[in-house]
Coordinates of C-alpha atoms in Angstrom, one line a residue:
Chain A
X1 CA 160.5 57.0 87.3
X2 CA 158.4 60.0 86.7
X3 CA 155.1 59.7 84.9
X4 CA 155.1 60.7 81.2
X5 CA 152.6 63.4 80.4
X6 CA 153.2 64.2 76.7
X7 CA 154.8 61.9 74.2
X8 CA 155.5 63.0 70.7
X9 CA 156.5 60.3 68.2
X10 CA 158.0 60.9 64.7
X11 CA 155.9 64.0 64.2
X12 CA 156.1 65.4 60.7
X13 CA 154.4 68.5 59.5
X14 CA 154.4 69.6 55.9
X15 CA 153.5 72.9 54.4
X16 CA 151.7 73.1 51.1
X17 CA 153.3 75.6 48.8
X18 CA 152.5 76.4 45.2
X19 CA 155.3 74.2 44.1
X20 CA 154.4 71.1 46.1
X21 CA 155.1 70.3 49.7
X22 CA 157.9 71.3 52.0
X23 CA 158.6 69.5 55.2
X24 CA 158.7 71.9 58.1
X25 CA 159.5 69.4 60.8
X26 CA 160.2 65.7 60.5
X27 CA 160.9 62.8 62.9
X28 CA 160.3 64.9 66.0
X29 CA 160.1 62.7 69.0
X30 CA 160.3 63.6 72.6
X31 CA 158.4 63.4 75.9
X32 CA 157.6 65.6 78.8
X33 CA 157.2 64.2 82.3
X34 CA 154.6 65.5 84.8
X35 CA 155.8 68.6 86.5
X36 CA 158.8 69.0 84.3
X37 CA 160.0 72.1 82.4
X38 CA 161.5 71.1 79.1
X39 CA 163.3 73.7 76.9
X40 CA 163.0 73.6 73.1
X41 CA 165.8 75.7 71.5
X42 CA 167.1 76.5 68.1
X43 CA 167.6 79.4 65.7
X44 CA 164.6 81.2 64.1
X45 CA 163.0 79.1 61.5
X46 CA 164.1 75.7 62.8
X47 CA 160.6 74.5 63.5
X48 CA 160.1 75.2 67.2
X49 CA 156.8 77.1 66.7
X50 CA 155.6 74.6 64.1
X51 CA 156.2 71.8 66.6
X52 CA 154.2 73.6 69.3
X53 CA 151.4 74.5 67.0
X54 CA 151.3 70.9 65.7
X55 CA 151.0 69.6 69.3
X56 CA 148.2 72.0 70.0
X57 CA 146.6 71.4 66.6
X58 CA 146.6 75.0 65.8
X59 CA 147.7 74.7 62.2
X60 CA 144.4 75.8 60.8
X61 CA 144.7 78.9 58.6
X62 CA 148.4 78.0 58.0
X63 CA 149.2 75.9 55.0
X64 CA 150.6 73.3 57.4
X65 CA 149.4 69.7 57.8
X66 CA 150.5 67.0 60.1
X67 CA 151.4 64.0 57.9
X68 CA 153.0 61.5 60.2
X69 CA 153.4 60.6 63.9
X70 CA 151.5 60.7 67.1
X71 CA 151.0 63.1 69.9
X72 CA 150.0 61.4 73.1
X73 CA 148.7 63.4 76.0
X74 CA 148.0 61.2 79.0
X75 CA 148.0 58.2 76.6
X76 CA 145.5 59.7 74.2
X77 CA 146.5 60.4 70.6
X78 CA 145.5 64.0 70.0
X79 CA 145.9 63.6 66.2
X80 CA 143.1 61.1 66.0
X81 CA 140.6 63.3 67.8
X82 CA 137.8 65.0 65.9
X83 CA 137.8 68.8 66.0
X84 CA 135.1 68.8 68.7
X85 CA 137.0 66.3 70.9
X86 CA 140.1 68.4 70.4
X87 CA 138.4 71.5 71.6
X88 CA 137.9 69.8 75.0
X89 CA 141.7 69.4 75.3
X90 CA 142.7 72.8 74.0
X91 CA 142.7 75.2 77.0
X92 CA 141.7 72.5 79.4
X93 CA 144.5 69.9 79.4
X94 CA 146.9 72.0 77.5
X95 CA 147.2 75.7 77.2
X96 CA 149.5 78.0 75.3
X97 CA 151.0 81.4 75.6
X98 CA 152.6 83.3 72.8
X99 CA 155.5 85.5 71.9
X100 CA 153.5 88.7 71.3
X101 CA 151.2 89.2 74.3
X102 CA 150.0 92.5 73.0
X103 CA 148.5 91.1 69.8
X104 CA 147.5 87.8 71.3
X105 CA 144.6 89.4 73.2
X106 CA 141.5 90.5 71.3
X107 CA 141.7 94.3 71.0
X108 CA 137.9 94.8 71.2
X109 CA 137.2 92.7 74.2
X110 CA 137.8 93.5 77.8
X111 CA 140.3 91.4 79.7
X112 CA 137.6 89.9 81.9
X113 CA 135.5 88.9 78.9
X114 CA 138.4 87.0 77.3
X115 CA 139.3 85.1 80.5
X116 CA 135.7 84.3 81.4
X117 CA 135.3 82.9 77.9
X118 CA 138.1 80.5 78.5
X119 CA 136.8 79.5 81.9
X120 CA 133.2 79.0 80.8
X121 CA 134.3 76.8 77.9
X122 CA 135.8 74.2 80.2
X123 CA 134.7 74.7 83.8
X124 CA 131.1 74.3 85.0
X125 CA 130.6 77.9 86.2
X126 CA 128.1 80.6 85.7
X127 CA 129.0 84.2 84.8
X128 CA 129.4 85.4 88.4
X129 CA 131.5 82.4 89.4
X130 CA 133.7 82.8 86.3
X131 CA 134.2 86.4 87.1
X132 CA 135.3 85.5 90.7
X133 CA 137.6 82.9 89.3
X134 CA 139.1 85.4 86.8
X135 CA 139.8 87.7 89.7
X136 CA 141.5 84.9 91.6
X137 CA 143.6 83.9 88.6
X138 CA 144.7 87.5 87.9
X139 CA 145.7 87.9 91.6
X140 CA 147.7 84.7 91.3
X141 CA 149.8 86.0 88.4
X142 CA 150.7 89.1 90.5
X143 CA 148.6 91.7 89.0
X144 CA 148.3 94.6 91.5
X145 CA 145.0 96.3 90.6
X146 CA 142.9 93.4 89.5
X147 CA 139.6 95.2 89.2
X148 CA 141.1 97.8 86.9
X149 CA 142.9 95.3 84.7
X150 CA 139.8 93.2 84.4
X151 CA 137.9 96.1 82.9
X152 CA 140.7 97.2 80.7
X153 CA 141.1 96.7 77.0
X154 CA 144.4 95.2 75.8
X155 CA 145.7 98.5 74.4
X156 CA 145.6 99.9 77.9
X157 CA 148.0 97.3 79.2
X158 CA 151.8 97.1 79.0
X159 CA 153.5 94.1 77.4
X160 CA 154.4 92.5 80.7
X161 CA 150.9 93.0 82.0
X162 CA 149.4 91.5 78.8
X163 CA 151.6 88.4 79.2
X164 CA 150.5 88.1 82.8
X165 CA 146.9 88.2 81.6
X166 CA 147.7 85.6 79.0
X167 CA 149.3 83.4 81.6
X168 CA 146.3 83.9 83.9
X169 CA 144.0 82.9 81.0
X170 CA 146.1 79.9 80.2
X171 CA 146.2 78.8 83.8
X172 CA 142.5 79.4 84.4
X173 CA 141.4 75.8 83.7
X174 CA 144.4 74.3 85.5
X175 CA 146.0 72.7 82.4
X176 CA 148.5 69.9 82.9
X177 CA 150.7 71.2 80.2
X178 CA 151.6 74.8 79.3
X179 CA 153.3 75.4 76.0
X180 CA 155.1 78.8 76.2
X181 CA 156.2 79.9 72.7
X182 CA 159.0 82.5 73.4
X183 CA 157.0 84.0 76.2
X184 CA 159.6 86.6 77.1
X185 CA 161.1 87.5 73.7
X186 CA 159.0 90.6 73.2
X187 CA 159.4 91.9 76.8
X188 CA 162.3 93.9 78.3
X189 CA 164.8 92.3 80.5
X190 CA 163.4 93.0 84.0
X191 CA 159.9 92.0 82.9
X192 CA 161.4 88.9 81.4
X193 CA 162.8 87.8 84.7
X194 CA 159.4 88.5 86.4
X195 CA 157.5 86.4 83.9
X196 CA 160.0 83.5 84.1
X197 CA 159.8 83.6 87.9
X198 CA 156.0 83.5 87.7
X199 CA 156.1 80.5 85.4
X200 CA 158.5 78.6 87.6
X201 CA 156.3 79.4 90.6
X202 CA 153.2 78.1 88.9
X203 CA 155.1 75.0 87.9
X204 CA 156.2 74.3 91.4
X205 CA 152.9 75.1 93.0
X206 CA 150.5 73.4 90.6
X207 CA 152.9 70.7 89.3
X208 CA 152.1 71.9 85.8
X209 CA 154.5 70.8 83.0
X210 CA 155.9 73.4 80.7
X211 CA 157.3 73.2 77.2
X212 CA 159.4 76.3 77.0
X213 CA 160.2 77.4 73.5
X214 CA 163.0 79.9 73.3
X215 CA 166.2 80.8 71.4
X216 CA 167.7 82.2 74.7
X217 CA 170.0 79.6 76.2
X218 CA 170.3 81.7 79.3
X219 CA 166.6 81.2 79.9
X220 CA 167.0 77.5 79.3
X221 CA 169.8 77.1 81.8
X222 CA 167.8 78.9 84.4
X223 CA 164.4 77.3 84.0
X224 CA 164.6 73.8 82.4
X225 CA 165.6 70.4 83.6
X226 CA 165.9 69.0 80.1
X227 CA 166.7 70.6 76.7
X228 CA 165.8 69.7 73.2
X229 CA 167.8 71.3 70.4
X230 CA 166.2 71.6 67.0
X231 CA 167.8 72.4 63.7
X232 CA 166.1 72.7 60.3
X233 CA 163.0 70.9 61.6
X234 CA 164.8 68.0 63.3
X235 CA 165.8 67.3 66.8
X236 CA 169.6 67.2 66.8
X237 CA 170.3 66.8 70.5
X238 CA 168.4 66.0 73.6
X239 CA 169.9 66.0 77.1
X240 CA 169.4 67.1 80.7
X241 CA 170.4 70.7 81.1
X242 CA 173.7 70.0 83.0
X243 CA 175.0 67.6 80.4
X244 CA 174.0 69.8 77.5
X245 CA 175.8 72.8 78.8
X246 CA 178.9 70.9 80.1
X247 CA 179.3 68.4 77.3
X248 CA 177.4 69.3 74.2
X249 CA 177.8 66.5 71.6
X250 CA 176.3 67.8 68.4
X251 CA 178.5 70.3 66.6
X252 CA 175.5 72.6 66.2
X253 CA 174.9 72.7 69.9
X254 CA 178.6 73.3 70.5
X255 CA 178.4 76.2 68.0
X256 CA 175.3 77.7 69.8
X257 CA 177.0 77.5 73.2
X258 CA 180.2 78.9 71.9
X259 CA 178.3 82.0 70.6
X260 CA 177.2 82.9 74.1
X261 CA 179.0 85.7 75.8
X262 CA 180.7 84.7 79.1
X263 CA 181.2 86.9 82.1
X264 CA 184.8 87.8 82.8
X265 CA 186.0 86.6 79.4
X266 CA 187.2 89.2 77.1
X267 CA 186.8 88.6 73.4
X268 CA 186.9 91.0 70.5
X269 CA 184.3 89.2 68.6
X270 CA 181.9 86.4 69.7
X271 CA 182.2 83.3 67.6
X272 CA 179.2 82.5 65.4
X273 CA 178.1 79.6 63.3
X274 CA 178.8 80.5 59.6
X275 CA 176.0 80.4 57.2
X276 CA 172.2 80.4 57.8
X277 CA 169.5 77.9 58.4
X278 CA 168.7 76.2 55.0
X279 CA 165.5 77.2 53.2
X280 CA 162.7 74.6 53.7
X281 CA 162.2 74.3 50.0
X282 CA 165.8 73.7 49.4
X283 CA 167.0 71.3 52.1
X284 CA 170.5 69.7 51.6
X285 CA 170.5 65.9 51.3
X286 CA 172.0 64.1 54.3
X287 CA 172.6 66.0 57.5
X288 CA 170.9 69.4 57.3
X289 CA 173.7 71.0 59.3
X290 CA 176.5 69.6 57.1
X291 CA 177.0 72.7 54.9
X292 CA 177.7 74.8 58.0
X293 CA 179.6 72.2 60.0
X294 CA 183.3 72.3 60.3
X295 CA 183.5 68.6 61.0
X296 CA 181.5 67.6 58.0
X297 CA 182.5 64.3 56.5
X298 CA 181.7 62.5 53.2
X299 CA 178.7 60.6 54.7
X300 CA 177.2 63.8 56.2
X301 CA 176.2 65.1 52.8
X302 CA 174.8 61.8 51.6
X303 CA 172.8 60.2 54.3
X304 CA 170.8 61.8 57.2
X305 CA 172.0 60.6 60.6
X306 CA 169.5 59.2 63.1
X307 CA 168.7 60.4 66.5
X308 CA 170.6 57.8 68.6
X309 CA 170.8 57.2 72.4
X310 CA 174.0 58.4 74.1
X311 CA 175.7 56.6 76.9
X312 CA 173.9 58.7 79.5
X313 CA 170.2 57.7 79.7
X314 CA 167.8 60.2 78.3
X315 CA 170.5 61.8 76.1
X316 CA 170.2 61.6 72.4
X317 CA 172.1 63.0 69.5
X318 CA 171.8 63.2 65.7
X319 CA 175.3 63.3 64.2
X320 CA 177.5 60.9 62.2
X321 CA 180.6 62.1 63.9
X322 CA 179.2 61.4 67.4
X323 CA 178.1 58.0 66.2
X324 CA 181.5 57.2 64.9
X325 CA 183.1 58.4 68.2
X326 CA 180.8 56.2 70.1
X327 CA 181.7 53.1 68.0
X328 CA 185.4 53.8 68.5
X329 CA 185.0 54.2 72.2
X330 CA 183.0 51.0 72.2
X331 CA 185.8 49.1 70.5
X332 CA 188.6 50.6 72.6
Chain B
X1 CA 133.3 109.0 75.2
X2 CA 131.0 112.0 75.8
X3 CA 133.7 114.4 74.6
X4 CA 134.3 112.3 71.5
X5 CA 130.6 112.5 70.7
X6 CA 130.3 116.2 71.3
X7 CA 133.4 116.9 69.2
X8 CA 132.0 114.9 66.3
X9 CA 128.5 116.6 66.5
X10 CA 129.9 120.1 66.7
X11 CA 132.3 119.4 63.9
X12 CA 129.4 119.0 61.5
X13 CA 128.4 122.7 61.8
X14 CA 131.3 124.3 60.0
X15 CA 131.2 121.3 57.6
X16 CA 127.6 122.1 56.6
X17 CA 128.5 125.8 56.1
X18 CA 131.3 125.0 53.7
X19 CA 129.0 122.5 51.9
X20 CA 126.3 125.1 51.6
X21 CA 128.8 127.6 50.1
X22 CA 130.1 125.1 47.6
X23 CA 126.5 124.1 46.6
X24 CA 125.4 127.6 46.1
X25 CA 128.4 128.6 44.0
X26 CA 128.2 125.5 41.8
X27 CA 124.5 125.8 41.2
X28 CA 124.9 129.4 40.2
X29 CA 127.6 128.4 37.8
X30 CA 125.4 126.0 35.9
X31 CA 125.1 127.5 32.4
X32 CA 121.7 128.8 31.6
X33 CA 119.7 131.8 32.8
X34 CA 116.7 131.0 35.1
X35 CA 115.2 134.4 34.5
X36 CA 115.2 133.8 30.8
X37 CA 113.7 130.3 31.2
X38 CA 111.0 131.6 33.6
X39 CA 110.1 134.6 31.6
X40 CA 109.3 132.4 28.6
X41 CA 110.6 132.2 25.0
X42 CA 109.1 135.4 23.6
X43 CA 109.8 137.7 26.6
X44 CA 111.4 141.1 26.0
X45 CA 114.7 142.0 27.6
X46 CA 112.8 144.3 30.0
X47 CA 110.6 141.4 31.1
X48 CA 113.6 139.2 31.6
X49 CA 115.3 141.9 33.7
X50 CA 112.2 142.4 35.8
X51 CA 112.1 138.6 36.5
X52 CA 115.7 138.6 37.3
X53 CA 115.2 141.5 39.8
X54 CA 112.2 139.7 41.4
X55 CA 114.3 136.6 41.9
X56 CA 117.1 138.6 43.4
X57 CA 119.5 137.4 40.7
X58 CA 120.8 140.9 39.9
X59 CA 122.6 141.1 43.2
X60 CA 126.3 140.2 43.6
X61 CA 126.8 136.5 44.2
X62 CA 128.2 136.9 47.7
X63 CA 125.2 139.0 48.7
X64 CA 122.9 136.4 47.2
X65 CA 124.7 133.7 49.2
X66 CA 124.3 135.6 52.5
X67 CA 120.6 136.2 51.8
X68 CA 120.3 132.5 51.1
X69 CA 122.0 131.6 54.4
X70 CA 119.8 134.1 56.2
X71 CA 116.7 132.4 54.8
X72 CA 118.1 128.9 55.6
X73 CA 118.6 129.9 59.3
X74 CA 115.0 131.0 59.4
X75 CA 113.9 127.6 58.0
X76 CA 112.8 129.1 54.7
X77 CA 114.0 126.9 51.8
X78 CA 112.7 129.4 49.3
X79 CA 110.1 129.2 46.5
X80 CA 110.4 127.2 43.3
X81 CA 110.9 129.4 40.3
X82 CA 109.0 127.1 38.1
X83 CA 105.9 126.0 40.1
X84 CA 105.6 128.8 42.5
X85 CA 105.2 126.3 45.4
X86 CA 107.5 126.6 48.4
X87 CA 110.5 124.3 48.2
X88 CA 109.4 122.6 51.4
X89 CA 106.0 121.8 49.9
X90 CA 107.7 120.3 46.9
X91 CA 110.3 118.2 48.8
X92 CA 108.1 117.2 51.7
X93 CA 106.1 114.4 50.0
X94 CA 109.1 113.2 48.0
X95 CA 111.4 112.8 51.0
X96 CA 109.8 109.6 52.4
X97 CA 109.7 107.5 49.3
X98 CA 113.4 108.2 48.6
X99 CA 114.3 107.5 52.2
X100 CA 112.3 104.3 52.3
X101 CA 113.8 103.1 49.0
X102 CA 117.4 103.9 50.2
X103 CA 116.6 102.3 53.5
X104 CA 115.3 99.0 52.0
X105 CA 118.3 98.9 49.6
X106 CA 120.7 99.6 52.5
X107 CA 119.3 96.9 54.8
X108 CA 119.3 94.1 52.3
X109 CA 122.6 94.9 50.7
X110 CA 124.4 95.2 54.1
X111 CA 123.1 92.0 55.5
X112 CA 123.6 89.9 52.3
X113 CA 126.9 91.6 51.4
X114 CA 128.5 91.1 54.8
X115 CA 127.1 87.5 55.1
X116 CA 128.5 86.7 51.6
X117 CA 131.8 88.2 52.5
X118 CA 132.2 86.4 55.8
X119 CA 131.1 83.1 54.2
X120 CA 133.6 83.5 51.4
X121 CA 136.4 84.3 53.8
X122 CA 135.6 81.2 55.9
X123 CA 135.3 79.0 52.7
X124 CA 138.4 80.6 51.2
X125 CA 139.6 78.9 48.0
X126 CA 136.6 76.6 47.9
X127 CA 133.7 76.8 45.4
X128 CA 131.5 78.7 47.8
X129 CA 134.2 81.4 47.9
X130 CA 134.3 81.6 44.1
X131 CA 130.6 81.8 43.7
X132 CA 130.4 84.5 46.3
X133 CA 133.0 86.6 44.6
X134 CA 131.5 86.0 41.2
X135 CA 128.3 87.5 42.5
X136 CA 130.2 90.4 44.0
X137 CA 132.1 91.1 40.8
X138 CA 128.9 91.0 38.8
X139 CA 127.2 93.3 41.3
X140 CA 129.9 95.9 41.0
X141 CA 130.1 95.7 37.2
X142 CA 126.4 96.0 36.3
X143 CA 125.1 99.5 35.7
X144 CA 122.1 100.4 37.9
X145 CA 119.9 101.8 35.1
X146 CA 120.6 98.8 32.8
X147 CA 119.8 96.3 35.6
X148 CA 116.6 98.2 36.4
X149 CA 115.4 98.0 32.8
X150 CA 116.3 94.3 32.6
X151 CA 114.4 93.6 35.8
X152 CA 111.4 95.4 34.6
X153 CA 111.5 93.5 31.3
X154 CA 111.6 90.1 33.1
X155 CA 109.6 90.5 36.3
X156 CA 107.0 93.1 35.2
X157 CA 106.6 92.8 31.5
X158 CA 107.1 89.1 30.9
X159 CA 106.2 87.4 34.2
X160 CA 103.9 90.2 35.4
X161 CA 104.8 89.6 39.0
X162 CA 105.8 93.1 40.0
X163 CA 104.8 96.6 39.0
X164 CA 106.9 98.4 36.4
X165 CA 107.1 101.5 38.4
X166 CA 105.4 104.0 40.7
X167 CA 105.0 103.4 44.4
X168 CA 101.5 102.0 45.0
X169 CA 102.3 99.2 47.5
X170 CA 105.2 97.5 49.2
X171 CA 105.8 95.3 46.2
X172 CA 106.8 98.2 44.1
X173 CA 109.8 98.7 46.3
X174 CA 111.3 95.3 45.5
X175 CA 112.8 95.9 42.1
X176 CA 114.0 99.4 42.7
X177 CA 115.6 98.6 46.0
X178 CA 117.2 95.5 44.5
X179 CA 118.8 97.5 41.7
X180 CA 119.8 100.3 44.0
X181 CA 121.4 98.0 46.6
X182 CA 123.3 95.5 44.4
X183 CA 126.4 97.7 44.0
X184 CA 126.6 98.3 47.8
X185 CA 126.0 94.6 48.4
X186 CA 128.9 93.7 46.1
X187 CA 131.3 96.1 47.7
X188 CA 130.4 95.1 51.2
X189 CA 130.9 91.4 50.2
X190 CA 134.4 92.0 48.8
X191 CA 135.3 94.3 51.6
X192 CA 134.2 92.1 54.5
X193 CA 135.8 89.1 52.9
X194 CA 139.2 90.8 52.8
X195 CA 138.8 92.3 56.2
X196 CA 137.9 88.8 57.6
X197 CA 140.8 87.2 55.9
X198 CA 143.1 89.8 57.5
X199 CA 141.7 89.3 60.9
X200 CA 141.6 85.5 60.8
X201 CA 145.4 85.7 60.6
X202 CA 145.7 87.7 63.7
X203 CA 147.3 86.4 66.9
X204 CA 144.2 86.8 69.0
X205 CA 142.3 84.4 66.7
X206 CA 145.0 81.8 67.4
X207 CA 144.6 82.6 71.1
X208 CA 140.8 82.0 70.8
X209 CA 141.4 78.6 69.1
X210 CA 144.0 77.7 71.8
X211 CA 141.3 78.2 74.4
X212 CA 139.3 75.4 72.8
X213 CA 136.7 77.7 71.3
X214 CA 134.8 76.2 68.4
X215 CA 135.5 77.6 65.0
X216 CA 132.1 79.2 64.4
X217 CA 132.5 81.2 67.6
X218 CA 136.2 82.1 66.7
X219 CA 134.9 83.5 63.5
X220 CA 131.9 85.4 64.9
X221 CA 133.0 86.4 68.4
X222 CA 136.6 87.3 67.7
X223 CA 137.4 87.9 64.0
X224 CA 134.0 89.4 63.0
X225 CA 133.8 91.7 65.9
X226 CA 137.1 93.2 64.8
X227 CA 136.1 93.3 61.1
X228 CA 132.9 95.2 62.1
X229 CA 134.9 98.3 62.7
X230 CA 136.1 98.4 59.2
X231 CA 132.8 97.2 57.7
X232 CA 130.9 100.1 59.4
X233 CA 133.4 102.6 58.0
X234 CA 133.0 101.4 54.4
X235 CA 129.2 101.0 54.8
X236 CA 129.0 104.7 55.7
X237 CA 130.9 105.7 52.6
X238 CA 128.6 103.5 50.4
X239 CA 125.5 105.3 51.6
X240 CA 126.6 108.3 49.7
X241 CA 126.7 106.2 46.5
X242 CA 123.2 104.9 47.4
X243 CA 121.8 108.4 47.5
X244 CA 123.4 109.2 44.1
X245 CA 122.1 105.9 42.7
X246 CA 118.5 106.8 43.8
X247 CA 118.5 109.5 41.1
X248 CA 119.0 106.8 38.4
X249 CA 116.7 104.3 40.0
X250 CA 113.9 106.7 40.5
X251 CA 114.1 107.8 36.9
X252 CA 114.0 104.2 35.6
X253 CA 111.2 103.2 37.9
X254 CA 109.3 106.5 37.7
X255 CA 109.2 106.9 41.4
X256 CA 108.2 110.4 42.6
X257 CA 111.1 110.9 44.9
X258 CA 113.9 113.4 45.6
X259 CA 116.1 112.0 42.8
X260 CA 113.6 112.6 40.1
X261 CA 112.8 116.0 41.5
X262 CA 116.4 116.9 41.3
X263 CA 116.7 115.9 37.7
X264 CA 113.6 117.9 36.8
X265 CA 114.7 121.0 38.7
X266 CA 118.1 120.9 37.0
X267 CA 116.3 120.8 33.7
X268 CA 114.5 124.1 34.6
X269 CA 117.4 125.8 36.4
X270 CA 115.1 126.0 39.4
X271 CA 117.9 127.2 41.7
X272 CA 116.1 127.1 45.1
X273 CA 114.9 123.6 44.6
X274 CA 118.3 122.4 43.3
X275 CA 120.1 124.0 46.3
X276 CA 117.6 122.7 48.8
X277 CA 117.9 119.2 47.4
X278 CA 121.7 119.1 47.3
X279 CA 121.8 120.5 50.8
X280 CA 119.5 117.8 51.9
X281 CA 121.5 115.1 50.2
X282 CA 124.6 116.5 51.8
X283 CA 123.0 116.7 55.2
X284 CA 121.9 113.1 55.0
X285 CA 125.5 112.1 54.0
X286 CA 126.9 114.2 56.9
X287 CA 124.5 112.7 59.4
X288 CA 125.2 109.2 58.2
X289 CA 128.9 109.8 58.6
X290 CA 128.3 111.2 62.0
X291 CA 126.5 108.0 62.9
X292 CA 129.4 106.0 61.5
X293 CA 131.9 108.0 63.6
X294 CA 129.8 107.5 66.7
X295 CA 129.4 103.8 66.0
X296 CA 133.1 103.6 65.4
X297 CA 133.6 104.9 68.9
X298 CA 131.3 102.3 70.3
X299 CA 133.0 99.5 68.4
X300 CA 136.6 100.5 68.8
X301 CA 137.7 100.8 72.4
X302 CA 140.9 102.5 71.3
X303 CA 139.0 105.5 70.0
X304 CA 136.5 105.5 72.9
X305 CA 139.3 105.9 75.5
X306 CA 141.6 108.3 73.6
X307 CA 139.6 111.4 74.5

């Protein structure tokens, strides 16, 4: 059995609004093994980014606050650490890259300054050593003219180049976990493939775990060994990638997969899930997906289902229908 | 970078020409006849005409302007029509006090204003923020001359700590530079607060936090460095207000500076002095904005590398 690196238990993050609190994510539990790439998917606004920011404890300057749960990294609960203790983890044990590489770099600082800053915070190096290390990291992420890029300002770089710089910066202190929040969404398709290849290569070479947040199921199929599907701030299904794509259990996952275009199959219109993700301030009682679900039963609108284990180890699903089916199969 | 600087510096020349034209025309449109004022109350029409000829005021306006330009280029600011001294002699000793006063006001108001703004932004929504912004609002709302009079009443008349006016020692700069700077301080506080709040929301600030950088460094090294670009721009514009404010402050505190000279020369329609003063004020403003532009280039790499 592989060693667990990150373990998230019953994480709940609430947002303070003028009219009281709204729950952005609730009962989020999952784990990531060492060296594993796990995908976190869902529509926009389903809590993927809030989950990642909560894990990194980057909710400052948002109205968000973690109100329940634990985040264990290497057995240590990050939510109990003081700010100062947490700073030693951020960037060192766990690093993060973001959706918009162009705006994620400081526009008035040279690339080298920004990477050296990260290095000198965590590694015991002087300026010259840190510069050398920066050069090495930038070479490793496949930047051709390293010297020129080091002396550039972010506005002089393309989106793909900026994301490579972000990755080099994130990798510079050899983190055990990389959280990639939609790292390729803002990039065009060929650059997307290059960045994903780079991330996989770093994963294989350094054994670094990756939590890959995306709404692109194609990316998930290509990159991840396990997938977590989120809807309206809850995990609704969790499975290894083959099982999820071959036998999705949750009606929401089934809907997501049905809406993917398939090669060689001609359709006039792709199916889509009717309706939209519910507003955080106005969550339906019971199952959050029930109003959009074609299988919705009486109980679905009254009581929220729990995330229960499926027959196959490691697979979980949050759905009354699936629970019912399992009971019937158990009886039969 | 060099080209950017050169472009900015050369750009000030046509600007100063346009300014000089506007000043000249405006001054000559002030109602009142300097020849009549100079010649005295009981002068005959002939005497007035003779004075007018001596001053060159009988010439067409455009010709007067060209003559004025010609004198300017030869470094001759003209002669006062009231005192008979050269304008340079009159302005010379008054230049430094005004500059010192404005400089003192500028330094304290920028430092305190920006500090207050940044602190308020960091403490957003807490009592420190409310106090900071209360100070800022008061600073903007209080009229300079009223504040000056109140300060004199308290610190000079009742407590006797500071002089009521004049410029005998360094202490006499305290009250005037405080009254002069308070408005700029307030505007800088409000502006740097909103600029910091904007920048603290930016993605690169989140990146800096994700690196494990401590909050004070995130604020100073990342957010503030970006705010500085905007802060410098606004500071440049405020200096114009500071020069205008010096006219009021010098009058209230009886400081023999350029501001008071301007008020006096307007009273006597002393065209050469008014023109020279206005030109000097404008030149200061243009130079300050030039410095701001150049600083802007230094602070903002996007501008530096565009040219």
